[in-house]
XYZ file of C-alpha atoms in Angstrom:
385
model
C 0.000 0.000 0.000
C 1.256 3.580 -1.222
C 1.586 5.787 1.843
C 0.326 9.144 1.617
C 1.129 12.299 3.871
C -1.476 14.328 4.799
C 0.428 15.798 8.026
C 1.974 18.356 6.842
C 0.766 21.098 9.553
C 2.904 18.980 12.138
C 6.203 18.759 10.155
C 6.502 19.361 6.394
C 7.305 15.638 4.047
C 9.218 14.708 1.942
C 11.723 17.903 2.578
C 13.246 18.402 -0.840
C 16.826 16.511 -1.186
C 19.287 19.141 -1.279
C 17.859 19.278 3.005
C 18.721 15.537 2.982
C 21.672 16.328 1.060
C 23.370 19.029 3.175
C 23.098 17.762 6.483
C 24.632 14.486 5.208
C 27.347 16.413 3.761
C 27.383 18.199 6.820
C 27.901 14.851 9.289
C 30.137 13.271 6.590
C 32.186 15.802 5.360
C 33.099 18.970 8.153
C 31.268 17.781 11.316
C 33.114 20.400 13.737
C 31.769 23.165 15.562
C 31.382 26.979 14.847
C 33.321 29.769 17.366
C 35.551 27.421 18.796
C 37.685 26.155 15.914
C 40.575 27.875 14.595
C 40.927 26.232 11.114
C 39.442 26.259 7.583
C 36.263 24.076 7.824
C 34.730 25.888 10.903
C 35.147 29.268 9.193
C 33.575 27.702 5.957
C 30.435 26.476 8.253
C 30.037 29.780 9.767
C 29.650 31.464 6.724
C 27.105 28.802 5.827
C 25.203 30.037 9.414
C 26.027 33.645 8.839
C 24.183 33.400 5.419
C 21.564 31.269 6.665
C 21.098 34.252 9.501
C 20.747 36.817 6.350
C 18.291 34.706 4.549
C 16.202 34.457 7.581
C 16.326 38.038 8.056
C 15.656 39.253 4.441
C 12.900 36.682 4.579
C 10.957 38.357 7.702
C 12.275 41.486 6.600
C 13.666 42.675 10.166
C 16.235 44.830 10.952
C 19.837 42.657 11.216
C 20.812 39.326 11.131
C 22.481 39.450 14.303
C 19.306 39.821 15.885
C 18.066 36.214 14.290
C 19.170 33.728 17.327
C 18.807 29.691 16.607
C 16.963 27.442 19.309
C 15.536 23.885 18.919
C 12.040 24.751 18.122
C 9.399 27.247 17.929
C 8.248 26.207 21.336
C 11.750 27.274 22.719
C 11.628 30.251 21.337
C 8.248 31.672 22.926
C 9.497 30.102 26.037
C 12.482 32.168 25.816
C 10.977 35.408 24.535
C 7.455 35.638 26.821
C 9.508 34.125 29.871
C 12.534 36.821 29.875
C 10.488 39.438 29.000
C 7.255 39.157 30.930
C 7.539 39.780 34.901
C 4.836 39.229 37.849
C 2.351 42.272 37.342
C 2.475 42.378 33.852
C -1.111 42.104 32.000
C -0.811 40.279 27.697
C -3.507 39.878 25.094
C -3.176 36.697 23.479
C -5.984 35.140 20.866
C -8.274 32.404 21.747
C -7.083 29.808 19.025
C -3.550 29.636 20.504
C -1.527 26.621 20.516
C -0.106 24.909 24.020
C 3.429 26.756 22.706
C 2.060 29.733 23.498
C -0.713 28.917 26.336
C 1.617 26.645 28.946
C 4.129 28.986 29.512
C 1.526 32.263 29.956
C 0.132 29.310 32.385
C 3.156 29.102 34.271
C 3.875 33.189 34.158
C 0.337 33.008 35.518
C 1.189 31.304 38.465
C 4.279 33.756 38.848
C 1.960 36.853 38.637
C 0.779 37.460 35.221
C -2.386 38.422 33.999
C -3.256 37.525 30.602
C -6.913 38.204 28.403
C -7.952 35.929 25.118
C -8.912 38.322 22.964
C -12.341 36.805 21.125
C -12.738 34.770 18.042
C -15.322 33.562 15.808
C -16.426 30.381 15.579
C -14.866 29.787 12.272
C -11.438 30.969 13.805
C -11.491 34.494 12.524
C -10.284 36.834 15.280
C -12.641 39.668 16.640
C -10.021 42.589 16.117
C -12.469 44.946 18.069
C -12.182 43.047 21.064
C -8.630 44.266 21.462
C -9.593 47.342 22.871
C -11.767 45.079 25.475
C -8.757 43.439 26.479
C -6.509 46.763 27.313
C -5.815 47.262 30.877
C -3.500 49.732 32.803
C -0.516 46.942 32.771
C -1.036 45.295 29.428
C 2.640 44.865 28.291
C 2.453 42.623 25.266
C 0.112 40.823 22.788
C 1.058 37.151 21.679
C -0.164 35.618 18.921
C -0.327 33.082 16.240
C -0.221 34.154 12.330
C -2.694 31.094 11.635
C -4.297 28.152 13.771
C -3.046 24.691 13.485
C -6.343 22.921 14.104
C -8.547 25.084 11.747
C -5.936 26.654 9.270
C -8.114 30.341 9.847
C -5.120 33.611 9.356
C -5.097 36.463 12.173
C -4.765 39.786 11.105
C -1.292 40.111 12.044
C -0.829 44.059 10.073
C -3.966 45.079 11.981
C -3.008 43.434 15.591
C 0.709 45.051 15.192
C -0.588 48.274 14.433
C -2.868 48.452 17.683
C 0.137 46.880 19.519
C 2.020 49.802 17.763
C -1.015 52.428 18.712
C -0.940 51.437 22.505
C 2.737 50.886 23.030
C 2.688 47.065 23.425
C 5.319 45.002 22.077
C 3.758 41.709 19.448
C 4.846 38.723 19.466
C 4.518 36.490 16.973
C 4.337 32.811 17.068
C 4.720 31.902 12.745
C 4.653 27.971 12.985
C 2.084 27.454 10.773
C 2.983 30.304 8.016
C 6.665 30.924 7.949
C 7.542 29.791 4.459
C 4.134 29.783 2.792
C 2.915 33.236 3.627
C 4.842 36.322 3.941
C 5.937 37.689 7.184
C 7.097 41.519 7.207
C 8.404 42.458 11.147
C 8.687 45.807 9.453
C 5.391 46.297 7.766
C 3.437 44.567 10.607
C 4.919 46.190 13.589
C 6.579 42.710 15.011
C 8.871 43.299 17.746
C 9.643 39.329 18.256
C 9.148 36.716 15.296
C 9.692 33.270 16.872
C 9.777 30.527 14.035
C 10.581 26.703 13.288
C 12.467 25.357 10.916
C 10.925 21.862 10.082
C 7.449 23.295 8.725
C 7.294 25.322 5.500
C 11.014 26.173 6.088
C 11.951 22.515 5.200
C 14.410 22.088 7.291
C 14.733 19.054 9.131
C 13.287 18.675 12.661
C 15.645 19.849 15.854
C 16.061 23.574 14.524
C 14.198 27.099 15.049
C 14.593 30.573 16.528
C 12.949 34.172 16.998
C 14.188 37.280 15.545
C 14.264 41.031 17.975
C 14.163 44.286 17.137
C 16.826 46.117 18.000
C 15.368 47.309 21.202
C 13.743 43.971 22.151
C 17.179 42.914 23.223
C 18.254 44.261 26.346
C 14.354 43.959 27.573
C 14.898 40.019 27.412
C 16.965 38.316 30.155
C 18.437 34.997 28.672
C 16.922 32.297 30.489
C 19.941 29.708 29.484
C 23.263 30.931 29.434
C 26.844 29.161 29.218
C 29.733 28.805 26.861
C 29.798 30.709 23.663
C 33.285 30.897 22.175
C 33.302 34.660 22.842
C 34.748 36.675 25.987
C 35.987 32.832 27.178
C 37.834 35.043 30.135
C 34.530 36.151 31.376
C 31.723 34.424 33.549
C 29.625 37.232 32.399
C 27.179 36.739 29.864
C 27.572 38.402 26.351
C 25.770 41.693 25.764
C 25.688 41.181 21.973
C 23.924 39.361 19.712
C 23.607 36.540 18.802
C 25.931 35.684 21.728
C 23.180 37.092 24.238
C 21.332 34.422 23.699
C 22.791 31.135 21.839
C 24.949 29.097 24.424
C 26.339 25.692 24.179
C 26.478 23.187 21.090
C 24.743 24.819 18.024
C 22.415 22.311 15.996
C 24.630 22.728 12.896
C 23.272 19.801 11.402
C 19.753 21.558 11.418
C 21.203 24.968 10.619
C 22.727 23.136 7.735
C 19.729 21.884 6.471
C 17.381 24.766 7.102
C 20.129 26.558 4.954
C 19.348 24.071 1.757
C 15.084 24.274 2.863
C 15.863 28.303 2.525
C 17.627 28.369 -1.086
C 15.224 25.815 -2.306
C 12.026 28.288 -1.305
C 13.756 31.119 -2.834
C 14.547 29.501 -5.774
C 10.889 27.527 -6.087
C 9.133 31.027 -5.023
C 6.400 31.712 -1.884
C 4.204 32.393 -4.033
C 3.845 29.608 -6.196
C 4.095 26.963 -2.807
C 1.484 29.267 -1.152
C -0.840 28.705 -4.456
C 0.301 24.870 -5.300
C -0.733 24.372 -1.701
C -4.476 26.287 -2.152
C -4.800 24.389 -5.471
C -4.914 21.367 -3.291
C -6.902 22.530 -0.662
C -9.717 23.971 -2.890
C -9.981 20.613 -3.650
C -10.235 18.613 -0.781
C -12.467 21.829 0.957
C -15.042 21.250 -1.807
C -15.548 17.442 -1.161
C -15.797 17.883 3.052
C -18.227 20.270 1.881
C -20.222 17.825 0.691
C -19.510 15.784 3.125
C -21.339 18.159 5.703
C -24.176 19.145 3.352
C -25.001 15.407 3.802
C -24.445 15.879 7.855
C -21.681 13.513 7.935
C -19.071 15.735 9.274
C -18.603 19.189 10.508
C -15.451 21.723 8.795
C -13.749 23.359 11.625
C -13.313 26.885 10.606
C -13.766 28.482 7.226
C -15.316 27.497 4.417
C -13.460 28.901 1.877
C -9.945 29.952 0.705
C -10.025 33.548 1.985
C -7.434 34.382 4.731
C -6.576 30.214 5.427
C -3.593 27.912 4.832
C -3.913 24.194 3.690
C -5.077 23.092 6.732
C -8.679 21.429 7.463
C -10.305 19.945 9.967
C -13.494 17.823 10.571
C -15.619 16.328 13.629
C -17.299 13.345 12.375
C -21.158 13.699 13.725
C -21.686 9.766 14.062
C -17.872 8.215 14.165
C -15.113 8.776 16.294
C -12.523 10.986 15.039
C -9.609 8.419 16.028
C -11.372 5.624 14.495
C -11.609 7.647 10.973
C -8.308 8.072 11.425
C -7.012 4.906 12.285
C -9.156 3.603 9.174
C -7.333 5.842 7.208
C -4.620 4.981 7.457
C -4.699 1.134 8.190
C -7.487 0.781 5.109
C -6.174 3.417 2.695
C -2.199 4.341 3.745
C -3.459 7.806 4.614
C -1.441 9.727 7.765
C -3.471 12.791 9.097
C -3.258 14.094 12.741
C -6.210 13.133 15.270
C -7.252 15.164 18.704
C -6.849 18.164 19.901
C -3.523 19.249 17.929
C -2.317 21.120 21.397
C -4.855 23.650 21.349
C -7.537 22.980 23.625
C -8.359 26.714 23.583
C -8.807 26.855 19.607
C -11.151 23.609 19.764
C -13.282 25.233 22.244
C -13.655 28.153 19.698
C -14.477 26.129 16.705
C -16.913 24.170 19.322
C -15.338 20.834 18.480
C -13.751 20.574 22.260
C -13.413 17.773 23.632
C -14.142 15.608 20.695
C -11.431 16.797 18.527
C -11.344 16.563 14.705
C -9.183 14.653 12.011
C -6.598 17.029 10.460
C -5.854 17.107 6.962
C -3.298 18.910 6.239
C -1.318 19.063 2.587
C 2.164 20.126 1.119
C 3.747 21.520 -2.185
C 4.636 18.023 -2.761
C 0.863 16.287 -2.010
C -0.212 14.963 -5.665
C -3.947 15.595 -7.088
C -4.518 11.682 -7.213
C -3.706 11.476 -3.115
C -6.288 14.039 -2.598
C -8.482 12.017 -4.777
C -7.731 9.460 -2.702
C -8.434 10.854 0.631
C -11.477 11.804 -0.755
C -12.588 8.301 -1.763
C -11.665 7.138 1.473
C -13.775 9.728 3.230
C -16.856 8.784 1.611
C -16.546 4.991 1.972
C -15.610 5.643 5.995
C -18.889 7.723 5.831
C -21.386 6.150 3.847
């Protein structure tokens, strides 16, 4: 049985090869580290980081590479960004369709002495931008938010949320799993003072690598919450005051870097653009049959219902089935992989009103073929019939 991938909201596959390609390279051919070794390969690799810092920051259009630190993850990044820069007595919007990433560590700040509002959505996922001003009190510091929601695929307004942030003097922060390499992302244009982003998404890298990106006077307002050896001022225990030393200690993931390097060239040579519309080709689709599906009652769509303001990402609550057992029988009857629950965001199922139940997520890629949507399709009206 052919297996198709229909998971690509959780980590983008297949990555294209020049990923696979580089990191083996990488762990065949140089293997050492970066600002600790004084001979020809490790000044080759840092260019290869140095460049992969530019590309990032051209990408997101911010204001210096330096400012682009590497981490393991997105969810490493928000921890480090909202837990060095919030403190006890500080008040932050967030949306109501975020992901854990974003809601477990406000939970833990929480505990510590922060307040923090969910600023109202609509049951399809859109976000109720006049609620904003609802959530403003006295100490509000800081909205957090996601660019899109993993469990319904819906697109916050982030131009519109930056400039109220920008309006009221908050800092926005900006959680891009979902959208970094599909959509574009200006900091600039959309008044982003922290972009924290993965690399094994849309990026293409592989899994193990991601980061956030400051403005320039972000920096000093964030205390590093892991600190040790950098390579720089060795005759200090004092942690660096520049960047990126501020805030990358210990062994780099150069393998990651590495590959996130190849994922970057290969989206700027494919184009945004034409992933972004391969990817909506697909979902049109697939949209149009669960459409169906629901005008016959057999399922519910989680969010929108059309392609306006959404990424290739749907869900569905079965009305008489199980979501796990659809999508066990997907994938054991038809070689079909799609993600089953509550995708880490309790707070954005109880906004599309498919909490506690959860849905089966669909979610496709540059690389998903017209017949495997066909497919999924077939296998979604047999399940249901």
């Amino acid at each position: 049985m052919n297996k198709i991938y229909l998971d690509n909201a959780a980590t983008t596959f297949p990555k294209p090869k020049q990923v696979s390609d580089a990191v083996y390279e990488y762990m065949t051919s140089i293997g050492s580290n970066i600002n600790r070794g004084t001979y020809e390969t490790a000044y080759n690799l840092e260019s290869i980081v140095f460049e992969t810092r530019q590309m990032l920051c051209d990408m997101f259009e911010a204001e210096d590479c330096k400012n682009v630190i590497f981490t393991k993850n997105i969810t490493e990044s928000l921890n480090f960004v909202l837990k060095g820069f919030l403190q006890p007595g500080d008040h932050v919007i967030t949306s109501a369709v975020e992901h854990n990433a974003v809601m477990r560590p406000l939970g833990q700040l929480e505990k510590k002495g922060l307040e923090f509002s969910r600023c109202a959505c609509r049951k399809d996922g859109t976000l109720i931008l006049e609620d904003l001003e609802n959530c403003l009190k006295p100490n509000t510091k800081a909205i957090v938010m996601t660019n899109a929601s993993n469990v319904s695929g819906t697109i916050l307004p982030l131009k519109e949320v930056g400039a109220f942030a920008k309006e009221h003097g908050l800092k926005f922060i900006v959680d891009s799993a979902q959208t970094a390499g599909v959509l574009p992302i200006s900091m600039k244009e959309m008044n982003i003072d922290a972009l924290c982003f993965t690399g094994h998404k849309a990026l293409l890298g592989p899994q193990g690598i991601g980061g956030f990106i400051l403005k320039e006077d972000m920096i000093g307002l964030i205390d590093p919450i892991i600190s040790g050896g950098t390579g720089s001022l060795s005759h200090t225990e004092e942690i660096p005051e520049f960047m990126p030393d501020r805030f990358e200690s210990g062994t780099m993931n150069l393998p990651g870097i590495v590959g996130l390097h190849a994922g970057l060239k290969w989206i700027e040579e494919t184009g945004m653009d034409n992933i972004h519309a391969r990817e909506m080709e697909l979902t049109a689709r697939l949209l149009e049959a669960m459409q169906k599906l629901e005008d016959e009652g057999k399922l519910v769509i989680a969010g929108k219902h059309d392609l306006v303001e959404r990424t290739g990402v749907i869900s569905v609550m079965t009305t008489e089935k199980d979501p796990a057992e659809i999508a066990f029988a997907l994938d054991c009857e038809y070689g079909i992989m799609t993600r089953v629950g509550l995708h880490c965001a309790p707070s954005a199922h109880k906004t599309l009103e498919t909490f506690p139940t959860g849905t089966v997520r669909f979610s496709v890629g540059y690389w998903t073929t017209d017949e495997e949507i066909d497919t999924a399709i077939r296998a979604m009206n047999e399940l249901l019939a």
